[in-house]
Coordinates of C-alpha atoms and ligand atoms in Angstrom, one line a residue:
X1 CA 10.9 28.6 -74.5
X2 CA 8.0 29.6 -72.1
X3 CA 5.3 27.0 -71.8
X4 CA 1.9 28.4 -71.5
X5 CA -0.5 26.6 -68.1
X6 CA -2.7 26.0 -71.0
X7 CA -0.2 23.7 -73.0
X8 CA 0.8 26.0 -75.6
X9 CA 4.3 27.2 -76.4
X10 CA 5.6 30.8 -76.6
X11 CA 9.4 31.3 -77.8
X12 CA 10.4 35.3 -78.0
X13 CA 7.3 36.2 -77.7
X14 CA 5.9 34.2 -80.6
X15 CA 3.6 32.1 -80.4
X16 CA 3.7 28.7 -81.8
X17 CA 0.7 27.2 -81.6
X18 CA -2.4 29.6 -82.2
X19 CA -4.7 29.3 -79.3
X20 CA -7.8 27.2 -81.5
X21 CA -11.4 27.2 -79.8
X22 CA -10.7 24.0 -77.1
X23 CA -8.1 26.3 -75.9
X24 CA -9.9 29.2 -75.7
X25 CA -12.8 27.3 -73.8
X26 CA -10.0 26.4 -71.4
X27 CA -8.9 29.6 -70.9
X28 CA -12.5 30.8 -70.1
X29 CA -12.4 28.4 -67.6
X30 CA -9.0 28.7 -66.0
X31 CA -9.9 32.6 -65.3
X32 CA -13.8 31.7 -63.9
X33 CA -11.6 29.0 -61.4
X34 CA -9.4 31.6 -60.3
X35 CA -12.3 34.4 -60.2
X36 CA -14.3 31.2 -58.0
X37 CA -11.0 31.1 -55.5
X38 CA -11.0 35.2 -54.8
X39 CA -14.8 36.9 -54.7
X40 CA -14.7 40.0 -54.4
X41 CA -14.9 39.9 -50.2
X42 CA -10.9 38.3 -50.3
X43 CA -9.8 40.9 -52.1
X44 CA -7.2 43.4 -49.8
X45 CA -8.2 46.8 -49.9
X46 CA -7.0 50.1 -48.2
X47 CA -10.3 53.3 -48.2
X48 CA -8.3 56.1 -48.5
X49 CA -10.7 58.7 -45.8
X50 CA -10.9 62.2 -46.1
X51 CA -11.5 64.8 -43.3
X52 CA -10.5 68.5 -43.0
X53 CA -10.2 68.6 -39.5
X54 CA -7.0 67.8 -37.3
X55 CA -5.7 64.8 -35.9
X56 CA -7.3 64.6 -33.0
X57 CA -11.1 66.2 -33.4
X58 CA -13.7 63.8 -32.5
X59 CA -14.7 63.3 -36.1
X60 CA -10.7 62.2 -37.6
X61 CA -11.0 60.3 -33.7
X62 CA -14.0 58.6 -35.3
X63 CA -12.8 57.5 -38.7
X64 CA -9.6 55.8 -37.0
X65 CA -12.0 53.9 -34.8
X66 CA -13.8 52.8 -37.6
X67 CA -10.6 51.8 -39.3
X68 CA -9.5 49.3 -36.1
X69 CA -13.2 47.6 -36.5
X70 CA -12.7 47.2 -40.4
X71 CA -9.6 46.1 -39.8
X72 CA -10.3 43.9 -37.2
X73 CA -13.7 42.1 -38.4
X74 CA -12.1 41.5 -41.9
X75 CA -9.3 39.6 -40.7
X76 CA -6.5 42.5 -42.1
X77 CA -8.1 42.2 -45.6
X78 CA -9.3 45.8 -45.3
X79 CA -8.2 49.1 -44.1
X80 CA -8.6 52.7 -43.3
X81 CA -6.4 55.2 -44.5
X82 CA -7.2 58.6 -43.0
X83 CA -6.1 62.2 -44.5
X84 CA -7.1 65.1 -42.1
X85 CA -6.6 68.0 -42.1
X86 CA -7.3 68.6 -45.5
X87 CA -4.5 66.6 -46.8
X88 CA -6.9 65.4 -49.7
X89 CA -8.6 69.2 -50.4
X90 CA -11.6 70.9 -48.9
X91 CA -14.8 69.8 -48.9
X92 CA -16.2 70.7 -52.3
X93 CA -13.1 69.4 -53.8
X94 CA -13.1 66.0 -51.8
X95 CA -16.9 65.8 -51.9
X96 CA -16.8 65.6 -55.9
X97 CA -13.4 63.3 -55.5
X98 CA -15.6 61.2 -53.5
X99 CA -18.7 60.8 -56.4
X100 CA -16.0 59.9 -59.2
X101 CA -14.4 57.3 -56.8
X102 CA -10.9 59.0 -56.2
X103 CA -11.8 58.8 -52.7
X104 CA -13.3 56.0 -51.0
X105 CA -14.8 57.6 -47.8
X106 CA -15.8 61.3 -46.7
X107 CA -16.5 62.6 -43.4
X108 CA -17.8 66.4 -44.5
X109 CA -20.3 68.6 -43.4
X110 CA -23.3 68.1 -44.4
X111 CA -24.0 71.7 -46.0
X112 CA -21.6 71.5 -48.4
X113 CA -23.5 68.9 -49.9
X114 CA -26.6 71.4 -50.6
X115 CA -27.5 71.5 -54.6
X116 CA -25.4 67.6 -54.4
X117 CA -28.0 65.9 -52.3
X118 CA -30.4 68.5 -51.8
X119 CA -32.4 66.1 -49.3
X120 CA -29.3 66.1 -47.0
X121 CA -29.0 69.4 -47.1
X122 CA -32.2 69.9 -45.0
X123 CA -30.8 69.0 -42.2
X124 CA -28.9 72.4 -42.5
X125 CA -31.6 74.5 -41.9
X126 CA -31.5 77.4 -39.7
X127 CA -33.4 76.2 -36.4
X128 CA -35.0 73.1 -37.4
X129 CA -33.8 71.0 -34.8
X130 CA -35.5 72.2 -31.5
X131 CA -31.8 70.7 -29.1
X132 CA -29.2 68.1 -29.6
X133 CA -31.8 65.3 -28.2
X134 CA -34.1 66.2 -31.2
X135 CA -31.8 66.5 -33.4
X136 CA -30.5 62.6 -32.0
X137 CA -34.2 61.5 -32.1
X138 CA -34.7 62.2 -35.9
X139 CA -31.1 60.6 -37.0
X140 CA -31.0 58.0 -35.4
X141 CA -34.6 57.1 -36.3
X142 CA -36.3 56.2 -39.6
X143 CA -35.5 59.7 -40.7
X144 CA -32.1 59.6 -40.7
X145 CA -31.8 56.5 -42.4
X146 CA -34.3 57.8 -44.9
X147 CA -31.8 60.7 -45.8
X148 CA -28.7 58.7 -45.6
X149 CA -30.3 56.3 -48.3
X150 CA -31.0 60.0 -50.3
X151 CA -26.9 59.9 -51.2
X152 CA -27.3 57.1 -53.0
X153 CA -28.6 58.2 -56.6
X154 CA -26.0 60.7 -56.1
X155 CA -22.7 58.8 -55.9
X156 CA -22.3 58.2 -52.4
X157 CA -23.9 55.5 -49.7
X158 CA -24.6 57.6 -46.8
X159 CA -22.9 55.3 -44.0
X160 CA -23.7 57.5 -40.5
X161 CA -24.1 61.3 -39.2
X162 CA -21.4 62.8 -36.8
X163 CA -22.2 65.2 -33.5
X164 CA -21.5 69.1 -34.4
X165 CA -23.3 71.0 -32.2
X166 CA -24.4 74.2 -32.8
X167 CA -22.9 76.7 -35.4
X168 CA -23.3 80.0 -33.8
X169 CA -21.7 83.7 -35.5
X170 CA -18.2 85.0 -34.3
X171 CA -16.7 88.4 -35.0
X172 CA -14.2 90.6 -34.9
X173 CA -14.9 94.3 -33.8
X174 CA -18.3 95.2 -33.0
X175 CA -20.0 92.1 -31.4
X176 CA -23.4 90.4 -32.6
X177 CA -26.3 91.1 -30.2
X178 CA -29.0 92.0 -32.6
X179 CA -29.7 90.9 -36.1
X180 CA -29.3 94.6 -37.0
X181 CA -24.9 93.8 -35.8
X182 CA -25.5 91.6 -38.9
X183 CA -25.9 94.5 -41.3
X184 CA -23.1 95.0 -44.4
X185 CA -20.7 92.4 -42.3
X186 CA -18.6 90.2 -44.0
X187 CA -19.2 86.6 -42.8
X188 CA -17.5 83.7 -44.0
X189 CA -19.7 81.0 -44.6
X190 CA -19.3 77.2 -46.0
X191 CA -19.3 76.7 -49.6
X192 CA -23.2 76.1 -49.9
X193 CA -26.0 78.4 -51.4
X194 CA -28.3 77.1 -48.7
X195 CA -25.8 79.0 -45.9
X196 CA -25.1 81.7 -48.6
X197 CA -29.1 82.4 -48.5
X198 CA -28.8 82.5 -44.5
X199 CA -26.3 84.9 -43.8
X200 CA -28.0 87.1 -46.4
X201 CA -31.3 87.0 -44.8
X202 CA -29.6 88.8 -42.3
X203 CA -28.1 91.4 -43.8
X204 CA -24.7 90.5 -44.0
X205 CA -22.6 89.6 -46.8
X206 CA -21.9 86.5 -47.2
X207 CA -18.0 84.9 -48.1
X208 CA -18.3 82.1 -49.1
X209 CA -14.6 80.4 -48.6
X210 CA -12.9 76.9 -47.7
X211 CA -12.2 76.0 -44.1
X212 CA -8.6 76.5 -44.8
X213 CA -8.9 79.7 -45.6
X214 CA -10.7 81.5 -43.1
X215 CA -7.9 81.9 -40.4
X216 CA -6.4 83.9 -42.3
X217 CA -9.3 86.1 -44.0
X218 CA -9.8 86.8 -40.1
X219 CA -6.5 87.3 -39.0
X220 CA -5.8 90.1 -42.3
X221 CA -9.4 91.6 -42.0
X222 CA -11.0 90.4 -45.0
X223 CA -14.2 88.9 -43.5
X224 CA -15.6 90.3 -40.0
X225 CA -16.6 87.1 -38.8
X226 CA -17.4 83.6 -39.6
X227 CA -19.8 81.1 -37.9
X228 CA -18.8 77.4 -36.4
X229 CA -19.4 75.6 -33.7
X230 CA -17.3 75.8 -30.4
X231 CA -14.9 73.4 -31.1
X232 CA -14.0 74.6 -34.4
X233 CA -14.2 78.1 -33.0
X234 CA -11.2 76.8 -30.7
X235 CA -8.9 74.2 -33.1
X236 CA -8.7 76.6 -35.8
X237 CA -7.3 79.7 -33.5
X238 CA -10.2 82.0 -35.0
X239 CA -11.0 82.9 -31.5
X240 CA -7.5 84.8 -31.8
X241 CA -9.2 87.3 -33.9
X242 CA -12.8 86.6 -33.6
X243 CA -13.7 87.2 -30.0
X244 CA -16.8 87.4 -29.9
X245 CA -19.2 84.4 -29.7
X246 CA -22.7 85.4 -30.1
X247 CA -25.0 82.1 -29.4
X248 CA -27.4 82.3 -31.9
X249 CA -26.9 78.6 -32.9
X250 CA -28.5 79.1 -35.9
X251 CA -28.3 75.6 -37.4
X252 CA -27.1 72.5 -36.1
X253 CA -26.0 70.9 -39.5
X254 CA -24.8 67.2 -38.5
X255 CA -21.6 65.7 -40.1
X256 CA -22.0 62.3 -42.7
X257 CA -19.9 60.1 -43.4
X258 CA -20.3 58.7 -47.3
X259 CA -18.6 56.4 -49.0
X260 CA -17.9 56.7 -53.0
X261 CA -20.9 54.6 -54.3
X262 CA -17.9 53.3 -56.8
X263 CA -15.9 51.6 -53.4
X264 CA -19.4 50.6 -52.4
X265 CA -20.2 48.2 -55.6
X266 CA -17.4 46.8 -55.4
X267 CA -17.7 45.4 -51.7
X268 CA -19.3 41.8 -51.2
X269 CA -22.4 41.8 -49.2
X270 CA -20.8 40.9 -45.6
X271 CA -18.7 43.5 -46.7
X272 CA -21.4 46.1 -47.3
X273 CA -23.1 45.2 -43.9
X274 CA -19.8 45.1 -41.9
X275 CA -19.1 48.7 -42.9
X276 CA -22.2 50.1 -42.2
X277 CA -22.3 48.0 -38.8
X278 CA -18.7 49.7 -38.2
X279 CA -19.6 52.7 -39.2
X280 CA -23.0 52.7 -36.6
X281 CA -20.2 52.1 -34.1
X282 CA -18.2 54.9 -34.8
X283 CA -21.2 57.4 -34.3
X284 CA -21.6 56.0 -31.0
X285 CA -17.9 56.6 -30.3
X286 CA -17.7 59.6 -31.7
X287 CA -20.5 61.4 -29.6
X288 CA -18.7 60.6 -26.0
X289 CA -16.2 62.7 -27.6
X290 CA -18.3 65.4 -28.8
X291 CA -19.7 66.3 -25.2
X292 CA -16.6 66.5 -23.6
X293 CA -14.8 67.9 -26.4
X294 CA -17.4 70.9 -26.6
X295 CA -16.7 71.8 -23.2
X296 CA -12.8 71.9 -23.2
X297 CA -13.5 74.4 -26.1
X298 CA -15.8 76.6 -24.1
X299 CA -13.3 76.9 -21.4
X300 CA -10.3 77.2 -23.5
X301 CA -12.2 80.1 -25.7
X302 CA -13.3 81.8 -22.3
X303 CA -10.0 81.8 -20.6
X304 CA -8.6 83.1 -23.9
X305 CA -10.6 85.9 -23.1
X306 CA -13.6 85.5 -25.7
X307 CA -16.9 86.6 -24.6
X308 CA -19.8 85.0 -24.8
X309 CA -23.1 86.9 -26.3
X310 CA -26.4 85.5 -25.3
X311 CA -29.6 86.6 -27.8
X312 CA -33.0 87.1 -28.2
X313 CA -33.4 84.0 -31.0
X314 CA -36.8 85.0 -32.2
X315 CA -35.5 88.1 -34.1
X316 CA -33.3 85.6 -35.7
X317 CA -35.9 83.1 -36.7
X318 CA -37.8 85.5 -38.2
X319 CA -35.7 86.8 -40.4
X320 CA -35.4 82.6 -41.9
X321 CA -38.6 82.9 -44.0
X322 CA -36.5 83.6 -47.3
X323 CA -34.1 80.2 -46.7
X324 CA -37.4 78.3 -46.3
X325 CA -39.1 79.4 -49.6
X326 CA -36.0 79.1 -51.5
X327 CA -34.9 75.6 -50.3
X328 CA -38.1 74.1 -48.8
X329 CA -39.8 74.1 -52.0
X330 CA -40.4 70.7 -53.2
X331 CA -44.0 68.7 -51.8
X332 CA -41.1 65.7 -50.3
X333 CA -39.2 68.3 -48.8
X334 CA -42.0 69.6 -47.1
X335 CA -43.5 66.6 -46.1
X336 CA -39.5 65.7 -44.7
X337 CA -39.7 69.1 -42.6
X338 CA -42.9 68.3 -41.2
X339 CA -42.2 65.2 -40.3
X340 CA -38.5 66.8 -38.8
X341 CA -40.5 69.2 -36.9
X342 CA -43.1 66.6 -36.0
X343 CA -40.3 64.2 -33.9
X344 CA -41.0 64.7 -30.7
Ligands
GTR1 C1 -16.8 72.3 -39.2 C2 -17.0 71.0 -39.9 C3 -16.1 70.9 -41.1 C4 -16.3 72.1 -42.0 C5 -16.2 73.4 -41.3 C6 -16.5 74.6 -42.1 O1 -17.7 72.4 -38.1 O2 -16.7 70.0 -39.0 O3 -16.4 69.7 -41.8 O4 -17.6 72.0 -42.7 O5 -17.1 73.4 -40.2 O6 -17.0 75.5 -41.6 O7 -16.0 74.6 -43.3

């Protein structure tokens, strides 16, 4: 015979006395002690992270940092799990994992997220940030913390943005110097209609493929070129095939880090503010990395034997005005470029 905590007996499975309204009152109570003796902020949890580049990029680099603080300042009660390399998908995939709450955090691109969060996805447009210390002026201001609030109706609590540099074009064959190069190319681009829109405002056609697969769409001639920034130009070999690099740094689309607005509710508040305090860190961390890690690329692509391409950027600018009235269209995303443009 199994005797219930709440003074009832069970034999087989049977149970002998039925539970009457004293017990069930009890029973309320018994689970609203235990509920008192765990919140929410005791409970153990591992954030599974997602991040399609490799082991050691400044971004993956990042997200294990992040991981020791969590770790750390919740006494071992949380942890970071991180998945690079695409071990949890591509972007699009993970980004959508990431809103149902299959995945807890999400380090991606920020221009995949055009038509998810269309706010973050101005800070993928072509030559809005003048140099890396603009672009550092308006994130880590009011204005980044105004866009990274923008993920929330979303599914997602924008937690910090990531260094990327510049995304320039690369190509095999024929090298980019003028936007006329760009003409009936095939250019892989990410999987957003905003860099769709910019790559055919220039002529080319645009491909618009995961990460993962653009190696080898170089490597077997499918596309002509693609468009990164150095260091991705490097990790992923496309240099191999690609070798030309044509600075046009077109955009300087920032990385974010978001967790799943599902992980998020259930955190406690110290919880919530030791994340976000964590996370602060880790973009701090992660930009010592960026500048050095930038440069290694540059020499390893030029000893490779890539060229570099400088251009005339104007002709390229011009050519933006169709990305601008297709995506700058609404009065608060106008005001939020003004205000971009505005930072000194
Ligand atoms: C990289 C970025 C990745 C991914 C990639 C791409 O610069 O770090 O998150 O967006 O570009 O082109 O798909």
């Amino acid at each position: 015979m199994i005797r219930h905590p709440l003074g009832w007996a069970a034999k087989g499975g049977r149970c002998l006395l039925p539970p009457g309204p004293a017990i069930i009152l009890g029973l309320m109570a018994f689970v609203a002690a235990v509920a008192l003796l765990s919140p929410a902020s005791a409970v153990a949890r591992e954030f599974r992270a997602a991040d399609t580049q490799s082991a050691d990029y400044p971004t993956v680099q990042a997200l294990e940092f992040l991981g020791r603080l969590v770790a750390e300042r919740s006494g071992g009660r949380h942890s970071v799990r991180v998945f690079h390399s695409r071990q949890l998908g591509e972007e699009k995939e993970t980004i959508e994992q990431t809103r149902v709450g299959a995945i807890d955090l999400n380090r991606s691109n920020v221009a995949p997220f055009s038509g998810v969060v269309p706010t973050a996805a101005v800070t993928a447009l072509p030559f809005l940030f003048r140099s890396p210390e603009h672009l550092h002026r308006v994130l880590d201001g009011p204005i980044g913390a105004e866009i990274l609030a923008a993920f929330e109706p979303h599914g997602f609590i924008g937690l910090c943005f990531y260094d990327s540099g510049a995304r320039s074009f690369y190509t095999r064959g024929q090298a980019i110097r003028t936007v006329a190069d760009l003409k009936g190319r095939r250019i892989r681009v990410q999987q957003s209609d905003q860099m769709v829109a910019l790559v055919q405002a220039l002529g080319a056609v645009a491909v618009p493929l995961p990460y993962g697969q653009v190696g080898t769409a170089l490597g077997t001639g499918i596309i002509d070129g693609a468009e990164n920034n150095w260091p991705s130009y490097f990790e992923t070999g496309h240099f191999r095939y690609a070798k030309s690099y044509t600075l046009t740094e077109h955009t300087m689309s920032p990385e974010v880090l978001v967790m799943s607005k599902k992980a998020w509710d259930e955190l406690s508040g110290p919880d919530r503010a030791m994340f976000r305090q964590a996370a602060a860190e880790s973009a701090g961390y992660m930009r010592k990395l960026w500048q050095a890690r930038e440069q290694d690329a540059i020499a390893a692509v030029t000893k490779a034997g890539a060229s570099v391409i400088e251009v005339d950027k104007q002709p390229f600018i011009d050519a933006m005005t169709p990305v601008y009235d297709r995506f700058v269209v609404s009065p608060e995303t106008r005001d939020l470029v003004r205000r971009i443009q505005a930072v000194p």
